[in-house]
Coordinates of C-alpha atoms in Angstrom, one line a residue:
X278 CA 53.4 -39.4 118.8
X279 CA 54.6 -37.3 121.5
X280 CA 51.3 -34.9 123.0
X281 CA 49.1 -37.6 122.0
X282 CA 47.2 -39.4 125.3
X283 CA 45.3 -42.4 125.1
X284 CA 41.7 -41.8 126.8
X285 CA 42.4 -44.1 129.1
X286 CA 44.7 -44.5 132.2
X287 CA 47.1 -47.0 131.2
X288 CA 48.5 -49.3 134.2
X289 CA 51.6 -51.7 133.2
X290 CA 50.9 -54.2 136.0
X291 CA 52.5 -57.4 136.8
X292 CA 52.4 -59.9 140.0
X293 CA 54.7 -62.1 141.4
X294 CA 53.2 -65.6 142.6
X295 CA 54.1 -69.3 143.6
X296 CA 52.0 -71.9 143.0
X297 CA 50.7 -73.7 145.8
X298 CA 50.1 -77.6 145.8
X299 CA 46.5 -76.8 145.9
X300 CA 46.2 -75.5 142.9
X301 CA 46.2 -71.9 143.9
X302 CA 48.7 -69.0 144.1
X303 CA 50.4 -67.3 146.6
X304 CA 51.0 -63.7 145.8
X305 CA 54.2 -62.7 147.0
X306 CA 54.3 -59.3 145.3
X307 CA 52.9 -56.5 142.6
X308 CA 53.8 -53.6 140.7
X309 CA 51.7 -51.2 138.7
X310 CA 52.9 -48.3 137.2
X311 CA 50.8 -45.1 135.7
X312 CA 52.3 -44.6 132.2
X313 CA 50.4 -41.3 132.0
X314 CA 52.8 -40.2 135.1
X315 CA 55.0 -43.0 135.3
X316 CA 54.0 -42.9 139.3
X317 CA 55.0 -46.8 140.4
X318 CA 53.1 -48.4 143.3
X319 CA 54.7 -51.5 145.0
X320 CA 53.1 -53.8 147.2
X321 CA 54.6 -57.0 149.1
X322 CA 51.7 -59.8 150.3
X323 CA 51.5 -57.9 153.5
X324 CA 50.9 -54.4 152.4
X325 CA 47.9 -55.7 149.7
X326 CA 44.3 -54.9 150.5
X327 CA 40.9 -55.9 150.0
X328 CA 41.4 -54.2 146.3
X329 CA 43.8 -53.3 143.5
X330 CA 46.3 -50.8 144.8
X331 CA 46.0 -48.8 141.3
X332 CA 42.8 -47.6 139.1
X333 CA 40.7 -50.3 137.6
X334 CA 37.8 -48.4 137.0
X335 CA 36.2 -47.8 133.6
X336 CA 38.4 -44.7 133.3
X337 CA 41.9 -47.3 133.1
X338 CA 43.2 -49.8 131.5
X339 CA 45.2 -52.5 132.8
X340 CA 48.4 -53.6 130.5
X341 CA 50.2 -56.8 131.3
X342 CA 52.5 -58.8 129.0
X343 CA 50.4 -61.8 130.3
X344 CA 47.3 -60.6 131.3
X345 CA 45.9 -64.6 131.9
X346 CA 48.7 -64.4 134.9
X347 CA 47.2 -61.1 136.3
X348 CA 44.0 -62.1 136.1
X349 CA 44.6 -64.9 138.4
X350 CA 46.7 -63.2 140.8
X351 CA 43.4 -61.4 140.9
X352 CA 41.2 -64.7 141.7
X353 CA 43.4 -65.6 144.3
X354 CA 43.7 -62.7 146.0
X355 CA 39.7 -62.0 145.7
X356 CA 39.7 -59.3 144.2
X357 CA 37.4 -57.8 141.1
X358 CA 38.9 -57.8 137.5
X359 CA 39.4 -54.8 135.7
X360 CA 37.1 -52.8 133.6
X361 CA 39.5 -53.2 131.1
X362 CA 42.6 -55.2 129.9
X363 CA 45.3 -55.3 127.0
X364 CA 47.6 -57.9 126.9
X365 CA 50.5 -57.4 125.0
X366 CA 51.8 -61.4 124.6
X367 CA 50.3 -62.6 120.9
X368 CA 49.2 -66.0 121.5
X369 CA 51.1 -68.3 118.3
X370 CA 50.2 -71.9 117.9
X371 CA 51.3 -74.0 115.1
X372 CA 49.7 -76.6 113.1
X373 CA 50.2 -80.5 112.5
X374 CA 49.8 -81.4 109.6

């Protein structure tokens, strides 16, 4: 529906990690791009800050294929979760029967 705008600011984010033996991640690398503006913001390890390098506020929305993943590229990198979150992956289990 082209004109139409979602009231939000929608962020398609995603991070690029390895897992450490710990147990925690190192964050080699993110993306987020404004689909309002379709602005993109990269960031290597070295160039992320003490925050999100995009919106998280109440006025966004964060939208990841996995958001689970984001989220803990978030943990290990210390830094707040968004206001808001869509995850576009549909979680299918099966049953035994």
């Amino acid at each position: 529906m082209k004109g139409v705008r979602f009231p939000l600011t929608p962020y398609a984010v995603d991070y690029e990690f390895i897992p450490r033996n710990d147990g925690g991640l190192d964050v080699v690398c993110g993306v987020a791009r404004n689909l309002h503006t379709d602005e993109t913001r990269r960031r290597w390890r070295d160039e992320m800050g003490r925050a999100p390098f995009f919106d998280y506020g109440p006025g966004a929305v964060l939208v990841a294929y996995n958001a689970q993943a984001e989220m803990e590229a978030h943990l290990a990198m210390d830094w707040p979760f968004p206001d808001n979150v869509v995850q576009r992956r549909a979680k299918v289990g099966h049953l035994r029967g």
